[in-house]
XYZ file of N, CA and C in Angstrom:
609
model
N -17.929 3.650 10.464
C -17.879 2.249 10.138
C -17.154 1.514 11.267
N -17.946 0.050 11.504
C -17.105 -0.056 12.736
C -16.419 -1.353 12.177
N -15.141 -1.433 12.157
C -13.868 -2.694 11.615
C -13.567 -3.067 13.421
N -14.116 -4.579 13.270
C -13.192 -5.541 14.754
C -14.229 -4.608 16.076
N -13.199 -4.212 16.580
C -13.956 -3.584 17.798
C -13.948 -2.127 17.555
N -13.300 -1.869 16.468
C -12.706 -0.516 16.832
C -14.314 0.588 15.502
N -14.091 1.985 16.059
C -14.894 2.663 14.689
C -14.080 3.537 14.479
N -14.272 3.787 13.128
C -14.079 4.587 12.320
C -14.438 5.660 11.627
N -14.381 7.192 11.137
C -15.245 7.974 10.364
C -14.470 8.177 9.047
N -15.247 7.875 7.814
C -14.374 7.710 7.152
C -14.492 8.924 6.203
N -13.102 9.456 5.678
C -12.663 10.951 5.260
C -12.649 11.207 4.447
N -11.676 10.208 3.316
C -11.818 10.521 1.882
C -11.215 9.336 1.205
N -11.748 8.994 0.147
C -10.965 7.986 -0.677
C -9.562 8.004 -0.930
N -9.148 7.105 -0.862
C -7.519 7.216 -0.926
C -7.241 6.401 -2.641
N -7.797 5.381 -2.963
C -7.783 4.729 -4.063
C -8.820 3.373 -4.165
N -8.944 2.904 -5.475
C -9.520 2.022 -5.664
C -8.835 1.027 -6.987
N -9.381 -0.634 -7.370
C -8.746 -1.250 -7.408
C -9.615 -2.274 -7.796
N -9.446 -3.425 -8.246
C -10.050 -4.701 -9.270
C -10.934 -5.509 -7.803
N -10.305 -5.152 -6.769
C -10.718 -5.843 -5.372
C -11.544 -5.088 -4.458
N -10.941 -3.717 -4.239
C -11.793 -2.882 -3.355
C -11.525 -1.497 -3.220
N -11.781 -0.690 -2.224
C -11.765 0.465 -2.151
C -10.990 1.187 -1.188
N -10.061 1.716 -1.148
C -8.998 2.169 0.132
C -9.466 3.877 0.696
N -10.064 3.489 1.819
C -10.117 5.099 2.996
C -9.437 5.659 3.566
N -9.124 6.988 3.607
C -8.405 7.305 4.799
C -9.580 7.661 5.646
N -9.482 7.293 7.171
C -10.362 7.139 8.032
C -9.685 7.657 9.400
N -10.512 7.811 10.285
C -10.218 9.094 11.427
C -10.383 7.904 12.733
N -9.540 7.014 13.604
C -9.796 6.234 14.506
C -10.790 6.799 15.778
N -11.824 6.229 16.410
C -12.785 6.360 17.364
C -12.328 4.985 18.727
N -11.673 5.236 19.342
C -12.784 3.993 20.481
C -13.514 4.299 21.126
N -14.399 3.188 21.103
C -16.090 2.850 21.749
C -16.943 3.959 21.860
N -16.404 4.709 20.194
C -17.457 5.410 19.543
C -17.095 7.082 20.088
N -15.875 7.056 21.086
C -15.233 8.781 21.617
C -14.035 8.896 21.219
N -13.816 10.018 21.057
C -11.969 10.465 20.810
C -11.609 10.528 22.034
N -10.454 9.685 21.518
C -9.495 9.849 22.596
C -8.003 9.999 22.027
N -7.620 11.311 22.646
C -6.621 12.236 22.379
C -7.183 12.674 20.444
N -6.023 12.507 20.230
C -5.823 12.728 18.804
C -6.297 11.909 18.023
N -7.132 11.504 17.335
C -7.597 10.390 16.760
C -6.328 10.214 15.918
N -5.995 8.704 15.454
C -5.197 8.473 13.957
C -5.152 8.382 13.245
N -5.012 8.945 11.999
C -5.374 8.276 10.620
C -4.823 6.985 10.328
N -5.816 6.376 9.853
C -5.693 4.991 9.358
C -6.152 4.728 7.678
N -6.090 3.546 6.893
C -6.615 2.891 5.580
C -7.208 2.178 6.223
N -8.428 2.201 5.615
C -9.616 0.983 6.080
C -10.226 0.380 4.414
N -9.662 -1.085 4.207
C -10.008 -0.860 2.541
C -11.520 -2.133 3.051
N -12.060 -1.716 2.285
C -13.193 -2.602 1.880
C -13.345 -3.437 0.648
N -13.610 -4.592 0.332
C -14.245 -5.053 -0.160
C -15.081 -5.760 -0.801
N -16.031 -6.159 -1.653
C -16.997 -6.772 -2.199
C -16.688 -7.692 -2.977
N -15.999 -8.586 -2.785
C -16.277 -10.158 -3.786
C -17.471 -10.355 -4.246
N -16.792 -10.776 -6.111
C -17.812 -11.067 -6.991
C -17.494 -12.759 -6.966
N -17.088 -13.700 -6.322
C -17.396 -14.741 -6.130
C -16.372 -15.291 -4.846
N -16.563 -16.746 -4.960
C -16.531 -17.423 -3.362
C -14.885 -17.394 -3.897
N -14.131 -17.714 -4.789
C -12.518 -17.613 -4.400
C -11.682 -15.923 -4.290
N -12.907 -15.125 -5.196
C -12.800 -14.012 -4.584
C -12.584 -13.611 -3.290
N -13.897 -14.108 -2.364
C -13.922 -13.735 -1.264
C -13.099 -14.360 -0.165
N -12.802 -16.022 -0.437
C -11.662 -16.578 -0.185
C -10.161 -15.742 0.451
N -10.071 -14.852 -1.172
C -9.038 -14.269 -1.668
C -8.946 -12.903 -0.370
N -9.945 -12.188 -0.052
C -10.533 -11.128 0.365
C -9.918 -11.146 1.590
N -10.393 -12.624 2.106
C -10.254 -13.082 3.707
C -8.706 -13.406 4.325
N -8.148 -13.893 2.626
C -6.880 -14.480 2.886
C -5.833 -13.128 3.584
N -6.050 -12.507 2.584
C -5.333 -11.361 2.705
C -5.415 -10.905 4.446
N -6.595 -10.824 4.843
C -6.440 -10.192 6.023
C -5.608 -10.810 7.241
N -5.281 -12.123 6.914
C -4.966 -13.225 7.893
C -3.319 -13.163 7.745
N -3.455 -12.839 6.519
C -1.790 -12.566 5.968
C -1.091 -11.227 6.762
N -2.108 -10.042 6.697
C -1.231 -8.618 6.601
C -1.083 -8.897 8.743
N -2.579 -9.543 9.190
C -2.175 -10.085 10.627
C -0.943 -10.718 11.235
N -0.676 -11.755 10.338
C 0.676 -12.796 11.110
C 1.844 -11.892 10.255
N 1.522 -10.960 9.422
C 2.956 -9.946 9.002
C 3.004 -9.103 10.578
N 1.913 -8.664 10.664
C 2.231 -8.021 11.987
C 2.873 -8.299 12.649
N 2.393 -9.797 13.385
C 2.691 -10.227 14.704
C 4.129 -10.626 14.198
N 4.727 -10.791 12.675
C 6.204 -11.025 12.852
C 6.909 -9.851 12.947
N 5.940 -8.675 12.675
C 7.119 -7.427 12.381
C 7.853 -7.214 13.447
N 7.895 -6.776 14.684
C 8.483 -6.584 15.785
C 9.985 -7.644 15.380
N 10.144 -8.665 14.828
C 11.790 -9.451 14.804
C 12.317 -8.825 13.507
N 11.719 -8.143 12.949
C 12.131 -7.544 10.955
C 11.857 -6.204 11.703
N 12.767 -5.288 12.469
C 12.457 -4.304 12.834
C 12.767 -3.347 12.052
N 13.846 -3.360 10.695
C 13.768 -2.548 9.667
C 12.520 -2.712 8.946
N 11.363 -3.700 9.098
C 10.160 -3.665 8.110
C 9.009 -2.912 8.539
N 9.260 -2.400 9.574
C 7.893 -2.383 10.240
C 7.429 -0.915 9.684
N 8.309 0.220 9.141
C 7.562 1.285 8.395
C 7.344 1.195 7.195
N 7.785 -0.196 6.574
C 7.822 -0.586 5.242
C 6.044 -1.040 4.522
N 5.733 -1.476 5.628
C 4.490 -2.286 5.150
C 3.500 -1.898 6.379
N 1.981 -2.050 5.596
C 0.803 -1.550 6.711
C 0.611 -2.687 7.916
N 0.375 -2.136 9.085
C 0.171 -2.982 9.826
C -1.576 -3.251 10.382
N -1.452 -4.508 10.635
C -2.893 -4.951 10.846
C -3.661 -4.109 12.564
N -4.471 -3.913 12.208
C -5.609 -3.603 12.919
C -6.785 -4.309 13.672
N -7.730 -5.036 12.493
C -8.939 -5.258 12.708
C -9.038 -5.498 10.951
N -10.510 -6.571 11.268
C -11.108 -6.947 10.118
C -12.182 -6.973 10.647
N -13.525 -6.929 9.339
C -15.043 -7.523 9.808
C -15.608 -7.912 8.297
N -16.339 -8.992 8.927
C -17.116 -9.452 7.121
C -18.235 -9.383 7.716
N -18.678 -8.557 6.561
C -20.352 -8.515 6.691
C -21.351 -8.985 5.845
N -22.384 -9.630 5.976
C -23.012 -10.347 4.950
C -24.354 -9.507 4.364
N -24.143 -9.339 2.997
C -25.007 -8.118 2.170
C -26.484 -8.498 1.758
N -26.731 -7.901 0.573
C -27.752 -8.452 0.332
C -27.549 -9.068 -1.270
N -27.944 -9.654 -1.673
C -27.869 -10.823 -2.919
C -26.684 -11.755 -2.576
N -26.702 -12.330 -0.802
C -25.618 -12.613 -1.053
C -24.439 -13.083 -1.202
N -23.792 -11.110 -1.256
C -22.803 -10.584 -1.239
C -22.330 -10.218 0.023
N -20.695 -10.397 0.099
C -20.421 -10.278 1.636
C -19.097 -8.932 1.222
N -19.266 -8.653 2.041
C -18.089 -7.479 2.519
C -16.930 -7.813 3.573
N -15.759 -7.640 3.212
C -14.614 -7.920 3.830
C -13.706 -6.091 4.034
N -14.016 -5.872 5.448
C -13.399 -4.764 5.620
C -12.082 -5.180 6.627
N -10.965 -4.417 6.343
C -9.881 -4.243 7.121
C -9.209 -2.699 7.093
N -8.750 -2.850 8.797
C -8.512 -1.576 8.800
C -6.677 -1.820 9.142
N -5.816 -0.867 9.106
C -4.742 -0.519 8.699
C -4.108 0.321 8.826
N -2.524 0.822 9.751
C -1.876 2.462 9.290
C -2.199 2.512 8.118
N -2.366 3.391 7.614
C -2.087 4.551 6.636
C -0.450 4.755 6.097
N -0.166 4.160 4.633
C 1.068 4.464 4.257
C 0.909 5.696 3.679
N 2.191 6.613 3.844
C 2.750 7.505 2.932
C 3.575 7.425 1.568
N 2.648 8.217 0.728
C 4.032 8.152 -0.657
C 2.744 8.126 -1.909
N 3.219 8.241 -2.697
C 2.908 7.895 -4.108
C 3.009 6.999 -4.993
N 2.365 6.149 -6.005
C 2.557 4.905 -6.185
C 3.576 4.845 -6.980
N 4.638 3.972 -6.993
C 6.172 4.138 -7.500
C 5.765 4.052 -9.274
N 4.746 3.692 -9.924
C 4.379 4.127 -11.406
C 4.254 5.846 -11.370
N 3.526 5.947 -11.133
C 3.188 7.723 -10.375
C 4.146 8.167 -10.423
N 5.109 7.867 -9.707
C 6.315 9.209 -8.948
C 7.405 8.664 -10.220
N 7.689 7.641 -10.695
C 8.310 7.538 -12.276
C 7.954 8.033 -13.646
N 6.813 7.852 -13.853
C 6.034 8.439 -14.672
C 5.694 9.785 -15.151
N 4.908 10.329 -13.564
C 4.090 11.114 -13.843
C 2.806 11.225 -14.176
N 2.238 10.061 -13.896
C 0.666 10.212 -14.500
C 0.238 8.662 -13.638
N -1.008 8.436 -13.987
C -1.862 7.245 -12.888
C -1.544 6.570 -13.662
N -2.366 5.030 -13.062
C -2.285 3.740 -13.474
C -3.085 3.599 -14.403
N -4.019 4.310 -14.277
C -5.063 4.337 -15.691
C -4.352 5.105 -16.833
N -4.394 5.680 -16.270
C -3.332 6.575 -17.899
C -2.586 6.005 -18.521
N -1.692 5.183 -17.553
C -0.851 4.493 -18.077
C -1.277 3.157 -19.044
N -2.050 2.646 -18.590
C -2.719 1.529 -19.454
C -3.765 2.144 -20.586
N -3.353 2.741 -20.996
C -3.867 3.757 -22.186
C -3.197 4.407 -23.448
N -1.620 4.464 -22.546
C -1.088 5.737 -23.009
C 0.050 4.859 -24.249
N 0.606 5.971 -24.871
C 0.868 5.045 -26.276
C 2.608 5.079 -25.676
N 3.226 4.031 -26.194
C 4.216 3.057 -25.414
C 5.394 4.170 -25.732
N 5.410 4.272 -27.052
C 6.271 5.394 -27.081
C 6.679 6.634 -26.290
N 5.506 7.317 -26.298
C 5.686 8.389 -25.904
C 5.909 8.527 -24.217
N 5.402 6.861 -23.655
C 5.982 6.870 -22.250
C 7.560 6.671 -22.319
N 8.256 5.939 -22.781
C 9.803 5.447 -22.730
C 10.350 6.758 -23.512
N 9.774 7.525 -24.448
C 10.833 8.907 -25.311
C 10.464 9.783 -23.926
N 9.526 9.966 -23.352
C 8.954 10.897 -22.268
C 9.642 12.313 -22.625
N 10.314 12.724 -21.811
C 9.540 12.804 -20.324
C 8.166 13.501 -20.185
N 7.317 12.976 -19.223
C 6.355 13.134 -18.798
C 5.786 14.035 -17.949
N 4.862 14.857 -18.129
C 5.146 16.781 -16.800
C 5.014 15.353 -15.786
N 5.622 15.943 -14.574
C 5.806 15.726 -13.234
C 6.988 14.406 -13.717
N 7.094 13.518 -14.088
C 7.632 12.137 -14.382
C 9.420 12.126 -14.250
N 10.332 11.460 -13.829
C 11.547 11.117 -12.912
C 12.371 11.164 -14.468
N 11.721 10.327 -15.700
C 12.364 10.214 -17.013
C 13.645 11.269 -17.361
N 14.575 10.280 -17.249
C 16.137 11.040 -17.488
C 16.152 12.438 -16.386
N 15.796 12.297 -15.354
C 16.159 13.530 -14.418
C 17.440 12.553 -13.492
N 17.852 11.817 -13.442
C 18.484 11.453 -12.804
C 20.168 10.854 -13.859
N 21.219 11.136 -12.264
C 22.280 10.479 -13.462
C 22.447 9.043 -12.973
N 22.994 8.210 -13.095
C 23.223 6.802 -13.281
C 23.393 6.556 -12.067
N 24.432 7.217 -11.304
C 24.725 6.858 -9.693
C 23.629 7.525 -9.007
N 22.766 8.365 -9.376
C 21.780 9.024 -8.593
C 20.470 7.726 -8.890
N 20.226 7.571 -10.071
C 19.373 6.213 -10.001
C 19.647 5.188 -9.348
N 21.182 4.531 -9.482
C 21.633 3.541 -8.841
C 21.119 3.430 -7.286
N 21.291 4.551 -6.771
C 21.539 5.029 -5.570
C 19.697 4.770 -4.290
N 18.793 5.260 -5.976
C 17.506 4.922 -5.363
C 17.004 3.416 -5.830
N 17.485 2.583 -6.339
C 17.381 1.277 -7.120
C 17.821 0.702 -5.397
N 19.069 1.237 -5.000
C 19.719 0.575 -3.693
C 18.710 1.003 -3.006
N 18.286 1.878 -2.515
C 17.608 1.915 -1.416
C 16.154 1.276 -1.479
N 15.646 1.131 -3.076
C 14.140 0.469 -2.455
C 14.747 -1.049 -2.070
N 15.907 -1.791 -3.076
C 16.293 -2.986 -2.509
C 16.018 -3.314 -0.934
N 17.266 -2.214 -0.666
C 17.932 -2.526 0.797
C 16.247 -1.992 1.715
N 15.474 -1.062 1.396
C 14.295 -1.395 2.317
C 13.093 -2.488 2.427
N 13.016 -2.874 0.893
C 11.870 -3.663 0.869
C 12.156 -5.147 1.240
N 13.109 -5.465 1.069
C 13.815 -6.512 1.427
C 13.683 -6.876 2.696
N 13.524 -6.724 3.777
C 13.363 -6.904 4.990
C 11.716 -7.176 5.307
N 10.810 -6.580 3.937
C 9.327 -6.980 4.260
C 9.305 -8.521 3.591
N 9.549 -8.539 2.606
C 9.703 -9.915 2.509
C 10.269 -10.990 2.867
N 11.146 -10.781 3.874
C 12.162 -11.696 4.770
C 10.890 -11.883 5.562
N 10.029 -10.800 6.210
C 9.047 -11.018 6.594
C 8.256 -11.963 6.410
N 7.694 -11.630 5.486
C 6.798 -12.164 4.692
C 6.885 -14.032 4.127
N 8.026 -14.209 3.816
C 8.501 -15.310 3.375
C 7.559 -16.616 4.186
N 7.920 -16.455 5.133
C 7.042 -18.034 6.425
C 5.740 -17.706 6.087
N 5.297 -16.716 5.146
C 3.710 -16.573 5.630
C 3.262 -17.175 4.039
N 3.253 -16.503 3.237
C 2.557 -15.930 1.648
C 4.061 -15.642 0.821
N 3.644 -16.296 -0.320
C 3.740 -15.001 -1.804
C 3.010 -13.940 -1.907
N 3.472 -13.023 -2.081
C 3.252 -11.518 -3.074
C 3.454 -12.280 -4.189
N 1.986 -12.279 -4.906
C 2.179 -12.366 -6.585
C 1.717 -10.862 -7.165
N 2.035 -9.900 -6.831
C 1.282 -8.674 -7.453
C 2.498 -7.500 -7.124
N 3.500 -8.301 -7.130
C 4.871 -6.903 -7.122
C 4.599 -6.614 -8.216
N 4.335 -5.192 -8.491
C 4.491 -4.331 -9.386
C 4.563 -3.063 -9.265
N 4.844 -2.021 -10.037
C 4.791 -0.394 -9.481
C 3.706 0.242 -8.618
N 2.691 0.127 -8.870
C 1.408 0.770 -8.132
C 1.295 0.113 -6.752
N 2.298 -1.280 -6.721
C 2.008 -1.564 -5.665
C 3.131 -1.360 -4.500
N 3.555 -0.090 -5.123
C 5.079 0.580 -3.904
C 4.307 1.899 -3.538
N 4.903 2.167 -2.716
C 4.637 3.745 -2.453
C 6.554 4.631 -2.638
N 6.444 5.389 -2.760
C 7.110 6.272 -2.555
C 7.344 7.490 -1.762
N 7.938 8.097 -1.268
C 7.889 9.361 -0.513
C 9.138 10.397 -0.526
N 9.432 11.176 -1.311
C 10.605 11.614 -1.035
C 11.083 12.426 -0.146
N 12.999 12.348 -0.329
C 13.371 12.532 1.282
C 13.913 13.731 0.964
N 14.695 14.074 1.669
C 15.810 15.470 1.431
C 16.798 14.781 0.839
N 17.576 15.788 0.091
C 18.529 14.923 -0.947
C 20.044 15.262 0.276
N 20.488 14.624 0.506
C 21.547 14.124 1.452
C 22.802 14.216 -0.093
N 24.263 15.265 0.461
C 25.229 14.796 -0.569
C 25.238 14.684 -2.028
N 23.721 15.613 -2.370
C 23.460 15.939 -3.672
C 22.473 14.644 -4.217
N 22.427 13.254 -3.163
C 21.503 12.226 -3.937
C 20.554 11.755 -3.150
N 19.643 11.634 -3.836
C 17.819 11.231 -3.116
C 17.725 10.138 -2.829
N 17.223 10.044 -1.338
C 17.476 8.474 -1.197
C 15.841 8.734 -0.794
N 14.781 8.027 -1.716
C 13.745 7.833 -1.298
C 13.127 6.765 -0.567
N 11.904 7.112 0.656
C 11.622 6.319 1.634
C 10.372 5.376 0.616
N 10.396 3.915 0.787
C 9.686 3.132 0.368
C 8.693 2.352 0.935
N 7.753 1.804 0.103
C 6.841 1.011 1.351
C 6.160 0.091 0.430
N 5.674 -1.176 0.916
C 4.409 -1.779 -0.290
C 3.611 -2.249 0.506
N 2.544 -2.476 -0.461
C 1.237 -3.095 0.300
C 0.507 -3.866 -1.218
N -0.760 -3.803 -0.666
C -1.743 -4.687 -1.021
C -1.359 -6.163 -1.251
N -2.179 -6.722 -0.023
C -1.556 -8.215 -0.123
C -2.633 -9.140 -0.741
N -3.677 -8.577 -1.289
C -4.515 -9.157 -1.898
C -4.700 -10.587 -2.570
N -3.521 -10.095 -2.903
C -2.650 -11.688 -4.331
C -1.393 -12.420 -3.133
């Protein structure tokens, strides 16, 4: 797939979403490897109408001028994906396609790595038995108060610097869990300080 100037081969689905579809994808220029290719997210997608697609376009213009500010927010810059390339393509009935390509974040979606289970599950699952939990794989009461505290501080003190970012550009109206990543670190002094990140600027 070719996003801007650049192509892409794309590897495996990474996730999908009310808007589009997220790849992990293998970087090409002008169609040869050179050195090591990189993995990248290349999300695509298909607006079902014109503020949709509006919406589609906005985003890409957004995660761009996040870029070009990241370099002065130099604690943000592993926090959030950085821009690449975009291309809209016009379909058939149509329908247009809005692709952008993107690093590739690491982690798990901060519902996920609390939980234990997806976003679908979760919007399913009976209320109780998420809050009595715990959940196989799910964080529920594994932690003590200063060990929670401790990762409460650190998504603060990291994410905070993307939105200092962010601020001159857009609102994020779509903070929510699925829309963090997570990654955990080595536990330092007996407490986990996990590495954070967010994305989808969709909203």
């Amino acid at each position: 797939v070719q996003v801007g100037r650049r192509i892409y081969e794309v590897l495996r689905e990474l996730g999908r979403g009310a808007f589009g579809i997220v790849w992990e994808a293998q970087e090409y220029m002008d169609g040869a490897s050179e050195g090591e290719p990189a993995l990248v997210a290349v999300k695509c997608s298909v607006p079902s109408s014109q503020p949709a697609m509006d919406g589609a376009v906005f985003e890409t213009i957004v995660l761009k001028q996040l870029t070009e500010a990241l370099p002065f927010y130099v604690h943000a810059l592993p926090r959030v994906p950085r821009y690449f390339g975009h291309s809209i393509v016009d379909g058939a009935a149509g329908k247009s396609a809005v692709t952008v390509a993107m690093t590739k974040l690491e982690g798990v979606p901060l519902d996920k790595w609390l939980y234990g289970v997806s976003e679908k599950t979760l919007m399913k699952i009976n209320m109780r038995e998420l809050l009595d939990g715990p959940l196989p794989d799910g964080k529920h009461s594994s932690y003590s108060f200063v060990e929670a505290s401790a990762v409460a501080t650190a998504l603060l003190l990291q994410i905070s610097p993307v939105f200092a970012a962010l601020s001159g550009i857009a609102f994020h109206r779509d903070i929510s869990a699925h829309n963090f990543l997570v990654k955990d670190s080595p536990v330092a002094d007996g407490i986990s300080s996990p590495d954070f990140a967010v994305l989808d600027f969709g909203l």
